[in-house]
PDB file of C-alpha atoms and ligand atoms in Angstrom:
ATOM      1  CA  MET T1367     -19.349  -9.647  -1.660  1.00  0.00           C
ATOM      2  CA  ASN T1368     -20.282  -6.773  -4.122  1.00  0.00           C
ATOM      3  CA  ALA T1369     -19.517  -3.873  -1.966  1.00  0.00           C
ATOM      4  CA  LEU T1370     -17.456  -2.217  -4.499  1.00  0.00           C
ATOM      5  CA  MET T1371     -19.153  -2.740  -7.366  1.00  0.00           C
ATOM      6  CA  GLY T1372     -18.292  -0.262 -10.390  1.00  0.00           C
ATOM      7  CA  LYS T1373     -15.278   1.301  -8.169  1.00  0.00           C
ATOM      8  CA  LYS T1374     -12.166   1.588 -10.002  1.00  0.00           C
ATOM      9  CA  ALA T1375      -8.919   1.044  -8.193  1.00  0.00           C
ATOM     10  CA  LEU T1376      -4.995   1.281  -8.350  1.00  0.00           C
ATOM     11  CA  VAL T1377      -3.005  -0.700  -5.938  1.00  0.00           C
ATOM     12  CA  THR T1378       0.866   0.210  -6.342  1.00  0.00           C
ATOM     13  CA  GLY T1379       3.173  -2.853  -5.960  1.00  0.00           C
ATOM     14  CA  GLY T1380       0.098  -5.190  -6.538  1.00  0.00           C
ATOM     15  CA  SER T1381       2.213  -8.030  -8.223  1.00  0.00           C
ATOM     16  CA  ARG T1382       2.904  -9.710  -4.905  1.00  0.00           C
ATOM     17  CA  GLY T1383       2.242  -9.981  -1.187  1.00  0.00           C
ATOM     18  CA  ILE T1384       0.125  -7.397   0.566  1.00  0.00           C
ATOM     19  CA  GLY T1385      -0.682  -5.662  -2.604  1.00  0.00           C
ATOM     20  CA  ALA T1386      -1.564  -8.664  -4.805  1.00  0.00           C
ATOM     21  CA  ALA T1387      -3.871 -10.077  -1.921  1.00  0.00           C
ATOM     22  CA  THR T1388      -5.350  -6.349  -1.742  1.00  0.00           C
ATOM     23  CA  ALA T1389      -5.921  -6.409  -5.553  1.00  0.00           C
ATOM     24  CA  LEU T1390      -7.737  -9.340  -5.446  1.00  0.00           C
ATOM     25  CA  ARG T1391      -9.979  -8.715  -2.668  1.00  0.00           C
ATOM     26  CA  LEU T1392     -11.081  -5.416  -4.068  1.00  0.00           C
ATOM     27  CA  ALA T1393     -11.862  -7.315  -7.464  1.00  0.00           C
ATOM     28  CA  GLN T1394     -13.910 -10.038  -5.579  1.00  0.00           C
ATOM     29  CA  GLU T1395     -15.958  -7.021  -3.847  1.00  0.00           C
ATOM     30  CA  GLY T1396     -16.593  -5.666  -7.610  1.00  0.00           C
ATOM     31  CA  ALA T1397     -13.869  -3.325  -8.447  1.00  0.00           C
ATOM     32  CA  ASP T1398     -11.860  -2.873 -11.544  1.00  0.00           C
ATOM     33  CA  VAL T1399      -8.303  -3.171 -10.471  1.00  0.00           C
ATOM     34  CA  ALA T1400      -4.951  -1.815 -11.985  1.00  0.00           C
ATOM     35  CA  VAL T1401      -1.583  -3.146 -10.236  1.00  0.00           C
ATOM     36  CA  THR T1402       2.029  -1.920 -10.725  1.00  0.00           C
ATOM     37  CA  TYR T1403       4.938  -3.775 -10.517  1.00  0.00           C
ATOM     38  CA  VAL T1404       8.661  -3.224 -11.079  1.00  0.00           C
ATOM     39  CA  GLN T1405      10.441  -6.329 -11.972  1.00  0.00           C
ATOM     40  CA  ASP T1406       8.098  -9.387 -11.803  1.00  0.00           C
ATOM     41  CA  GLU T1407       5.704  -8.555 -14.880  1.00  0.00           C
ATOM     42  CA  GLY T1408       4.673 -12.357 -15.023  1.00  0.00           C
ATOM     43  CA  ALA T1409       3.337 -12.120 -11.115  1.00  0.00           C
ATOM     44  CA  ALA T1410       1.608  -9.012 -11.995  1.00  0.00           C
ATOM     45  CA  LYS T1411       0.154 -10.643 -15.103  1.00  0.00           C
ATOM     46  CA  GLU T1412      -1.252 -13.286 -13.106  1.00  0.00           C
ATOM     47  CA  VAL T1413      -3.033 -11.115 -10.771  1.00  0.00           C
ATOM     48  CA  VAL T1414      -4.703  -9.582 -13.558  1.00  0.00           C
ATOM     49  CA  ALA T1415      -5.636 -12.611 -15.120  1.00  0.00           C
ATOM     50  CA  LYS T1416      -7.243 -13.516 -11.760  1.00  0.00           C
ATOM     51  CA  ILE T1417      -9.296 -10.216 -11.823  1.00  0.00           C
ATOM     52  CA  GLU T1418     -10.373 -10.796 -15.160  1.00  0.00           C
ATOM     53  CA  ALA T1419     -11.569 -14.322 -14.138  1.00  0.00           C
ATOM     54  CA  MET T1420     -13.686 -12.637 -11.733  1.00  0.00           C
ATOM     55  CA  GLY T1421     -15.598 -10.659 -14.167  1.00  0.00           C
ATOM     56  CA  ARG T1422     -13.773  -7.466 -13.673  1.00  0.00           C
ATOM     57  CA  ARG T1423     -11.290  -5.302 -15.556  1.00  0.00           C
ATOM     58  CA  GLY T1424      -7.532  -5.700 -14.538  1.00  0.00           C
ATOM     59  CA  LEU T1425      -4.637  -3.732 -15.883  1.00  0.00           C
ATOM     60  CA  ALA T1426      -0.763  -4.449 -15.104  1.00  0.00           C
ATOM     61  CA  LEU T1427       1.159  -1.437 -15.315  1.00  0.00           C
ATOM     62  CA  ARG T1428       5.266  -1.073 -14.688  1.00  0.00           C
ATOM     63  CA  ALA T1429       6.006   1.874 -12.522  1.00  0.00           C
ATOM     64  CA  ASP T1430       9.119   2.085 -10.433  1.00  0.00           C
ATOM     65  CA  LEU T1431       7.918   4.731  -7.960  1.00  0.00           C
ATOM     66  CA  ALA T1432      11.949   5.608  -7.281  1.00  0.00           C
ATOM     67  CA  ASP T1433      11.028   7.637 -10.672  1.00  0.00           C
ATOM     68  CA  PRO T1434       9.390  10.766  -9.875  1.00  0.00           C
ATOM     69  CA  ALA T1435       7.213  10.375 -12.997  1.00  0.00           C
ATOM     70  CA  ALA T1436       6.127   6.960 -12.533  1.00  0.00           C
ATOM     71  CA  ALA T1437       3.342   7.429  -9.846  1.00  0.00           C
ATOM     72  CA  ARG T1438       1.424  10.194 -11.773  1.00  0.00           C
ATOM     73  CA  THR T1439       1.928   8.261 -15.185  1.00  0.00           C
ATOM     74  CA  ALA T1440       0.331   5.072 -13.493  1.00  0.00           C
ATOM     75  CA  VAL T1441      -2.684   6.943 -12.095  1.00  0.00           C
ATOM     76  CA  GLU T1442      -3.137   8.634 -15.395  1.00  0.00           C
ATOM     77  CA  GLU T1443      -2.970   5.461 -17.170  1.00  0.00           C
ATOM     78  CA  THR T1444      -5.440   3.731 -14.764  1.00  0.00           C
ATOM     79  CA  ALA T1445      -7.996   6.531 -14.827  1.00  0.00           C
ATOM     80  CA  GLU T1446      -7.695   6.630 -18.664  1.00  0.00           C
ATOM     81  CA  ALA T1447      -8.270   2.746 -18.851  1.00  0.00           C
ATOM     82  CA  PHE T1448     -11.142   2.551 -16.541  1.00  0.00           C
ATOM     83  CA  GLY T1449     -12.685   5.985 -16.868  1.00  0.00           C
ATOM     84  CA  GLY T1450     -11.770   7.145 -13.688  1.00  0.00           C
ATOM     85  CA  LEU T1451     -10.255   6.394 -10.244  1.00  0.00           C
ATOM     86  CA  ASP T1452     -12.175   5.859  -7.046  1.00  0.00           C
ATOM     87  CA  VAL T1453      -9.671   4.291  -4.967  1.00  0.00           C
ATOM     88  CA  LEU T1454      -5.596   4.457  -4.591  1.00  0.00           C
ATOM     89  CA  VAL T1455      -3.887   1.946  -2.521  1.00  0.00           C
ATOM     90  CA  ASN T1456      -0.364   3.315  -1.794  1.00  0.00           C
ATOM     91  CA  ASN T1457       1.215  -0.004  -1.129  1.00  0.00           C
ATOM     92  CA  ALA T1458       4.362  -0.273  -3.080  1.00  0.00           C
ATOM     93  CA  GLY T1459       7.398  -0.011  -0.544  1.00  0.00           C
ATOM     94  CA  VAL T1460      10.872  -1.344   0.247  1.00  0.00           C
ATOM     95  CA  GLY T1461      12.155  -2.401   3.307  1.00  0.00           C
ATOM     96  CA  VAL T1462      15.925  -1.477   3.939  1.00  0.00           C
ATOM     97  CA  LEU T1463      16.959  -2.433   7.604  1.00  0.00           C
ATOM     98  CA  GLY T1464      20.611  -2.164   9.068  1.00  0.00           C
ATOM     99  CA  PRO T1465      22.817  -0.298  11.553  1.00  0.00           C
ATOM    100  CA  LEU T1466      22.646   3.365  11.529  1.00  0.00           C
ATOM    101  CA  ASP T1467      26.247   3.613  10.482  1.00  0.00           C
ATOM    102  CA  GLN T1468      26.124   1.414   7.438  1.00  0.00           C
ATOM    103  CA  LEU T1469      23.032   2.965   6.003  1.00  0.00           C
ATOM    104  CA  THR T1470      24.418   4.857   2.626  1.00  0.00           C
ATOM    105  CA  HIS T1471      22.871   8.277   1.417  1.00  0.00           C
ATOM    106  CA  ALA T1472      21.755   5.846  -1.688  1.00  0.00           C
ATOM    107  CA  ASP T1473      19.680   3.775   0.969  1.00  0.00           C
ATOM    108  CA  VAL T1474      18.352   6.992   2.443  1.00  0.00           C
ATOM    109  CA  ASP T1475      17.398   8.481  -1.029  1.00  0.00           C
ATOM    110  CA  ARG T1476      15.946   5.143  -2.431  1.00  0.00           C
ATOM    111  CA  VAL T1477      13.947   4.061   0.678  1.00  0.00           C
ATOM    112  CA  LEU T1478      12.363   7.804   0.861  1.00  0.00           C
ATOM    113  CA  SER T1479      11.790   8.210  -2.808  1.00  0.00           C
ATOM    114  CA  VAL T1480       9.879   4.914  -3.045  1.00  0.00           C
ATOM    115  CA  ASN T1481       7.905   4.907   0.287  1.00  0.00           C
ATOM    116  CA  VAL T1482       7.234   8.275   0.861  1.00  0.00           C
ATOM    117  CA  ARG T1483       7.979  10.477  -2.347  1.00  0.00           C
ATOM    118  CA  GLY T1484       6.017   7.820  -4.364  1.00  0.00           C
ATOM    119  CA  ALA T1485       3.203   7.722  -2.018  1.00  0.00           C
ATOM    120  CA  PHE T1486       2.768  11.547  -1.848  1.00  0.00           C
ATOM    121  CA  LEU T1487       2.889  11.908  -5.809  1.00  0.00           C
ATOM    122  CA  ALA T1488       0.452   9.150  -6.279  1.00  0.00           C
ATOM    123  CA  ALA T1489      -1.872  10.613  -3.693  1.00  0.00           C
ATOM    124  CA  GLN T1490      -1.366  13.933  -5.561  1.00  0.00           C
ATOM    125  CA  ALA T1491      -2.096  12.643  -8.969  1.00  0.00           C
ATOM    126  CA  ALA T1492      -5.211  10.371  -7.655  1.00  0.00           C
ATOM    127  CA  ALA T1493      -6.602  13.441  -5.775  1.00  0.00           C
ATOM    128  CA  ALA T1494      -6.950  15.420  -9.139  1.00  0.00           C
ATOM    129  CA  ARG T1495      -8.816  12.588 -10.691  1.00  0.00           C
ATOM    130  CA  MET T1496     -11.023  11.529  -7.827  1.00  0.00           C
ATOM    131  CA  THR T1497     -14.709  12.641  -7.158  1.00  0.00           C
ATOM    132  CA  PRO T1498     -16.432  12.606  -3.939  1.00  0.00           C
ATOM    133  CA  GLY T1499     -16.421   9.252  -2.451  1.00  0.00           C
ATOM    134  CA  GLY T1500     -12.761   8.718  -3.390  1.00  0.00           C
ATOM    135  CA  ARG T1501     -10.607   6.790  -0.982  1.00  0.00           C
ATOM    136  CA  ILE T1502      -6.678   7.197  -0.500  1.00  0.00           C
ATOM    137  CA  ILE T1503      -5.494   4.075   1.532  1.00  0.00           C
ATOM    138  CA  THR T1504      -1.784   4.097   2.303  1.00  0.00           C
ATOM    139  CA  ILE T1505       0.092   1.014   3.866  1.00  0.00           C
ATOM    140  CA  GLY T1506       2.406   1.984   6.672  1.00  0.00           C
ATOM    141  CA  SER T1507       3.761  -0.093   9.126  1.00  0.00           C
ATOM    142  CA  CYS T1508       3.894  -0.890  12.789  1.00  0.00           C
ATOM    143  CA  MET T1509       7.235   0.331  13.179  1.00  0.00           C
ATOM    144  CA  ALA T1510       5.885   4.016  12.636  1.00  0.00           C
ATOM    145  CA  GLN T1511       4.089   3.331  15.911  1.00  0.00           C
ATOM    146  CA  ARG T1512       6.907   1.028  17.868  1.00  0.00           C
ATOM    147  CA  VAL T1513      10.313   0.063  17.083  1.00  0.00           C
ATOM    148  CA  PRO T1514      11.287  -3.152  18.520  1.00  0.00           C
ATOM    149  CA  GLY T1515      14.804  -3.094  18.215  1.00  0.00           C
ATOM    150  CA  PRO T1516      17.696  -1.723  16.101  1.00  0.00           C
ATOM    151  CA  GLY T1517      18.165  -1.518  12.655  1.00  0.00           C
ATOM    152  CA  GLY T1518      14.880   0.426  11.733  1.00  0.00           C
ATOM    153  CA  THR T1519      15.976   4.007  11.786  1.00  0.00           C
ATOM    154  CA  LEU T1520      15.522   4.442   7.736  1.00  0.00           C
ATOM    155  CA  TYR T1521      12.483   2.156   7.325  1.00  0.00           C
ATOM    156  CA  ALA T1522      10.606   3.697  10.378  1.00  0.00           C
ATOM    157  CA  THR T1523      11.498   7.308   9.409  1.00  0.00           C
ATOM    158  CA  SER T1524       9.700   6.607   6.069  1.00  0.00           C
ATOM    159  CA  LYS T1525       6.544   4.929   7.326  1.00  0.00           C
ATOM    160  CA  ALA T1526       6.283   7.504  10.226  1.00  0.00           C
ATOM    161  CA  ALA T1527       6.177  10.164   7.431  1.00  0.00           C
ATOM    162  CA  LEU T1528       2.958   8.482   5.930  1.00  0.00           C
ATOM    163  CA  SER T1529       1.090   9.420   9.183  1.00  0.00           C
ATOM    164  CA  GLY T1530       1.594  13.015   8.395  1.00  0.00           C
ATOM    165  CA  LEU T1531       0.912  12.584   4.882  1.00  0.00           C
ATOM    166  CA  THR T1532      -2.627  10.826   5.797  1.00  0.00           C
ATOM    167  CA  LYS T1533      -3.726  13.248   8.327  1.00  0.00           C
ATOM    168  CA  ALA T1534      -2.840  16.213   6.034  1.00  0.00           C
ATOM    169  CA  LEU T1535      -4.732  14.419   2.884  1.00  0.00           C
ATOM    170  CA  ALA T1536      -7.548  14.166   5.064  1.00  0.00           C
ATOM    171  CA  ARG T1537      -7.849  17.762   5.932  1.00  0.00           C
ATOM    172  CA  GLU T1538      -7.005  18.888   2.313  1.00  0.00           C
ATOM    173  CA  LEU T1539      -9.342  16.565   0.645  1.00  0.00           C
ATOM    174  CA  GLY T1540     -12.356  16.114   3.071  1.00  0.00           C
ATOM    175  CA  GLY T1541     -14.077  18.958   1.782  1.00  0.00           C
ATOM    176  CA  ARG T1542     -14.390  17.204  -1.623  1.00  0.00           C
ATOM    177  CA  GLY T1543     -15.762  14.033   0.212  1.00  0.00           C
ATOM    178  CA  ILE T1544     -12.346  12.437  -0.407  1.00  0.00           C
ATOM    179  CA  ASN T1545     -11.141  10.166   2.564  1.00  0.00           C
ATOM    180  CA  ALA T1546      -7.449   9.176   3.377  1.00  0.00           C
ATOM    181  CA  THR T1547      -6.560   6.512   5.786  1.00  0.00           C
ATOM    182  CA  LEU T1548      -3.483   4.610   6.907  1.00  0.00           C
ATOM    183  CA  VAL T1549      -3.401   0.805   7.442  1.00  0.00           C
ATOM    184  CA  GLN T1550      -0.326  -0.210   9.684  1.00  0.00           C
ATOM    185  CA  PRO T1551       0.388  -3.833   9.272  1.00  0.00           C
ATOM    186  CA  GLY T1552       2.388  -5.816  11.847  1.00  0.00           C
ATOM    187  CA  PRO T1553       4.760  -8.838  10.702  1.00  0.00           C
ATOM    188  CA  ILE T1554       2.922 -10.091   7.487  1.00  0.00           C
ATOM    189  CA  ASP T1555       4.291 -13.239   5.847  1.00  0.00           C
ATOM    190  CA  THR T1556       5.338 -11.943   2.286  1.00  0.00           C
ATOM    191  CA  ASP T1557       8.540 -12.125   0.184  1.00  0.00           C
ATOM    192  CA  MET T1558       9.788  -8.994   2.374  1.00  0.00           C
ATOM    193  CA  ASN T1559       9.005 -10.590   5.387  1.00  0.00           C
ATOM    194  CA  PRO T1560       8.670 -14.535   5.313  1.00  0.00           C
ATOM    195  CA  ALA T1561       7.151 -15.894   8.457  1.00  0.00           C
ATOM    196  CA  ASP T1562      10.167 -18.641   8.228  1.00  0.00           C
ATOM    197  CA  GLY T1563      12.855 -16.079   7.930  1.00  0.00           C
ATOM    198  CA  PRO T1564      15.664 -15.524  10.603  1.00  0.00           C
ATOM    199  CA  TYR T1565      14.153 -12.770  12.483  1.00  0.00           C
ATOM    200  CA  ALA T1566      10.500 -14.257  12.230  1.00  0.00           C
ATOM    201  CA  ASP T1567      10.483 -15.625  15.789  1.00  0.00           C
ATOM    202  CA  GLY T1568      11.318 -12.408  17.572  1.00  0.00           C
ATOM    203  CA  GLN T1569       8.708 -10.558  15.376  1.00  0.00           C
ATOM    204  CA  SER T1570       5.957 -13.045  16.247  1.00  0.00           C
ATOM    205  CA  ALA T1571       6.919 -12.595  20.047  1.00  0.00           C
ATOM    206  CA  MET T1572       6.291  -8.826  19.755  1.00  0.00           C
ATOM    207  CA  THR T1573       2.784  -9.382  18.893  1.00  0.00           C
ATOM    208  CA  ALA T1574      -0.110 -10.209  21.272  1.00  0.00           C
ATOM    209  CA  LEU T1575      -1.391 -12.816  19.185  1.00  0.00           C
ATOM    210  CA  GLY T1576       1.950 -14.437  18.771  1.00  0.00           C
ATOM    211  CA  ARG T1577       2.199 -15.010  15.140  1.00  0.00           C
ATOM    212  CA  PHE T1578       2.510 -13.255  11.776  1.00  0.00           C
ATOM    213  CA  GLY T1579      -0.356 -11.973   9.979  1.00  0.00           C
ATOM    214  CA  THR T1580      -1.432 -13.067   6.288  1.00  0.00           C
ATOM    215  CA  ALA T1581      -1.622 -10.477   3.328  1.00  0.00           C
ATOM    216  CA  GLY T1582      -5.261 -11.525   3.288  1.00  0.00           C
ATOM    217  CA  GLU T1583      -5.810  -9.897   6.650  1.00  0.00           C
ATOM    218  CA  VAL T1584      -4.303  -6.912   5.625  1.00  0.00           C
ATOM    219  CA  ALA T1585      -6.426  -6.764   2.315  1.00  0.00           C
ATOM    220  CA  SER T1586      -9.479  -7.042   4.544  1.00  0.00           C
ATOM    221  CA  ALA T1587      -8.847  -3.884   6.309  1.00  0.00           C
ATOM    222  CA  VAL T1588      -8.066  -1.938   3.042  1.00  0.00           C
ATOM    223  CA  ALA T1589     -11.264  -3.523   1.604  1.00  0.00           C
ATOM    224  CA  TYR T1590     -13.105  -1.903   4.570  1.00  0.00           C
ATOM    225  CA  LEU T1591     -11.762   1.322   4.318  1.00  0.00           C
ATOM    226  CA  ALA T1592     -12.518   1.570   0.656  1.00  0.00           C
ATOM    227  CA  GLY T1593     -16.185   0.827   1.305  1.00  0.00           C
ATOM    228  CA  GLU T1594     -19.391   2.703   2.032  1.00  0.00           C
ATOM    229  CA  GLY T1595     -18.918   1.103   5.677  1.00  0.00           C
ATOM    230  CA  ALA T1596     -15.896   3.737   6.230  1.00  0.00           C
ATOM    231  CA  ALA T1597     -17.642   6.702   4.787  1.00  0.00           C
ATOM    232  CA  TYR T1598     -16.649   8.536   8.086  1.00  0.00           C
ATOM    233  CA  VAL T1599     -13.407   7.391   8.567  1.00  0.00           C
ATOM    234  CA  THR T1600     -10.634   9.685   7.556  1.00  0.00           C
ATOM    235  CA  GLY T1601      -7.252  10.812   8.729  1.00  0.00           C
ATOM    236  CA  ALA T1602      -7.535   7.518  10.757  1.00  0.00           C
ATOM    237  CA  GLU T1603      -4.804   4.793  11.198  1.00  0.00           C
ATOM    238  CA  LEU T1604      -5.911   1.199  11.406  1.00  0.00           C
ATOM    239  CA  SER T1605      -3.473  -1.244  13.100  1.00  0.00           C
ATOM    240  CA  VAL T1606      -3.587  -4.914  11.629  1.00  0.00           C
ATOM    241  CA  ASP T1607      -0.743  -6.066  13.845  1.00  0.00           C
ATOM    242  CA  GLY T1608      -1.800  -8.816  15.864  1.00  0.00           C
ATOM    243  CA  GLY T1609      -1.128  -6.254  18.939  1.00  0.00           C
ATOM    244  CA  HIS T1610       2.395  -5.272  18.101  1.00  0.00           C
ATOM    245  CA  ALA T1611       1.310  -1.842  19.268  1.00  0.00           C
ATOM    246  CA  ALA T1612      -0.787  -3.112  22.309  1.00  0.00           C
TER     247      ALA T1612
HETATM  248  P1  NDP Z 982       6.765  -7.544  -1.250  1.00  0.00           P
HETATM  249  O1  NDP Z 982       8.139  -7.179  -1.089  1.00  0.00           O
HETATM  250  O2  NDP Z 982       6.128  -8.785  -1.071  1.00  0.00           O
HETATM  251  O3  NDP Z 982       5.887  -6.958  -2.420  1.00  0.00           O
HETATM  252  C1  NDP Z 982       6.397  -5.472  -2.761  1.00  0.00           C
HETATM  253  C2  NDP Z 982       5.636  -5.274  -4.082  1.00  0.00           C
HETATM  254  O4  NDP Z 982       5.926  -3.693  -4.019  1.00  0.00           O
HETATM  255  C3  NDP Z 982       5.880  -5.774  -5.235  1.00  0.00           C
HETATM  256  O5  NDP Z 982       4.692  -5.648  -5.978  1.00  0.00           O
HETATM  257  C4  NDP Z 982       7.057  -5.194  -5.968  1.00  0.00           C
HETATM  258  O6  NDP Z 982       6.930  -5.200  -7.460  1.00  0.00           O
HETATM  259  C5  NDP Z 982       6.537  -3.629  -5.493  1.00  0.00           C
HETATM  260  N1  NDP Z 982       7.818  -2.636  -5.622  1.00  0.00           N
HETATM  261  C6  NDP Z 982       8.965  -3.005  -5.119  1.00  0.00           C
HETATM  262  N2  NDP Z 982       9.852  -1.755  -5.273  1.00  0.00           N
HETATM  263  C7  NDP Z 982       8.945  -0.976  -5.864  1.00  0.00           C
HETATM  264  C8  NDP Z 982       9.390   0.465  -6.365  1.00  0.00           C
HETATM  265  N3  NDP Z 982      10.712   0.975  -6.471  1.00  0.00           N
HETATM  266  N4  NDP Z 982       8.393   1.239  -7.007  1.00  0.00           N
HETATM  267  C9  NDP Z 982       7.136   0.528  -7.126  1.00  0.00           C
HETATM  268  N5  NDP Z 982       6.938  -0.619  -6.693  1.00  0.00           N
HETATM  269  C10 NDP Z 982       7.855  -1.402  -6.041  1.00  0.00           C
HETATM  270  O7  NDP Z 982       6.380  -6.509   0.274  1.00  0.00           O
HETATM  271  P2  NDP Z 982       4.944  -6.577   1.013  1.00  0.00           P
HETATM  272  O8  NDP Z 982       3.630  -7.246   0.339  1.00  0.00           O
HETATM  273  O9  NDP Z 982       5.427  -7.452   2.228  1.00  0.00           O
HETATM  274  O10 NDP Z 982       4.797  -5.143   1.505  1.00  0.00           O
HETATM  275  C11 NDP Z 982       3.680  -4.115   0.657  1.00  0.00           C
HETATM  276  C12 NDP Z 982       3.744  -2.841   1.828  1.00  0.00           C
HETATM  277  O11 NDP Z 982       3.346  -3.327   2.926  1.00  0.00           O
HETATM  278  C13 NDP Z 982       5.084  -2.103   1.816  1.00  0.00           C
HETATM  279  O12 NDP Z 982       4.816  -0.618   1.882  1.00  0.00           O
HETATM  280  C14 NDP Z 982       5.605  -2.505   3.114  1.00  0.00           C
HETATM  281  O13 NDP Z 982       6.516  -1.801   3.555  1.00  0.00           O
HETATM  282  C15 NDP Z 982       4.417  -2.880   4.012  1.00  0.00           C
HETATM  283  N6  NDP Z 982       4.571  -3.597   5.121  1.00  0.00           N
HETATM  284  C16 NDP Z 982       5.032  -4.841   5.179  1.00  0.00           C
HETATM  285  C17 NDP Z 982       5.189  -5.602   6.221  1.00  0.00           C
HETATM  286  C18 NDP Z 982       5.611  -7.161   6.207  1.00  0.00           C
HETATM  287  O14 NDP Z 982       5.697  -7.742   7.398  1.00  0.00           O
HETATM  288  N7  NDP Z 982       5.629  -7.907   5.174  1.00  0.00           N
HETATM  289  C19 NDP Z 982       4.726  -4.929   7.535  1.00  0.00           C
HETATM  290  C20 NDP Z 982       4.396  -3.671   7.545  1.00  0.00           C
HETATM  291  C21 NDP Z 982       4.284  -3.015   6.324  1.00  0.00           C
HETATM  292  P3  NDP Z 982       7.723  -6.425  -8.157  1.00  0.00           P
HETATM  293  O15 NDP Z 982       7.018  -7.654  -7.846  1.00  0.00           O
HETATM  294  O16 NDP Z 982       7.895  -6.178  -9.656  1.00  0.00           O
HETATM  295  O17 NDP Z 982       9.226  -6.345  -7.410  1.00  0.00           O
END
């Protein structure tokens, strides 16, 4: 489990859920890992303590991606603290679901600024710091591939944009040996989407496996994409969705 030994990583939204599981998995494989949070500083510090207990360097940074300066600052602070940046995991995201006629202008601005602009600006800042071998891994959603019912217009719009971002990054950065990939999770048991929530049964039924996934199952895919085994994988989308898109 030392495939990422010596690598330096930043996971946005790494205080909880998929981001926290990913940060811990990357650290388990040897990486130093910075995580960002917005509100839950205590949770972010707990993740850092676990990273440090594995003998790796950890860092908790407050970064609200609704602020356009925050992504760049987080990338810069990570690269300064660790002496470079090899892996960016664009994980932070907000899920705002609801009927089309009830979504407000403010909802649209918030979701697009965090889920799309934040990922774009973090990738831009990370690319400026990365050397050959760098990886930009973005967490999208199965909702970009298949919207199973009403209420998903805004969220699906934001997640579909990440597909274009990933492909274009792959083309733009391939010549520098930097890979960009997209992970498309299905329903994953987190605070955002608890497996015992009111819409959970319907979501499980939409998958081939008939269940929610775990944050660790998404983290495994990210660790693969960050590692040497994925050196020839770029511009690609990896579904970790229990067959939601099948
Ligand atoms: P959680 O709600 O459990 O965690 C969200 C994380 O993002 C937290 O670390 C939170 O920080 C951080 N965050 C929230 N708002 C912002 C913001 N404005 N700026 C920066 N960071 C922010 O979510 P999940 O772990 O479930 O989701 C992670 C990613 O996976 C998201 O992009 C989501 O869209 C995607 N996804 C999730 C699925 C699921 O079923 N759970 C399915 C498909 C995709 P803090 O702790 O400080 O609040």
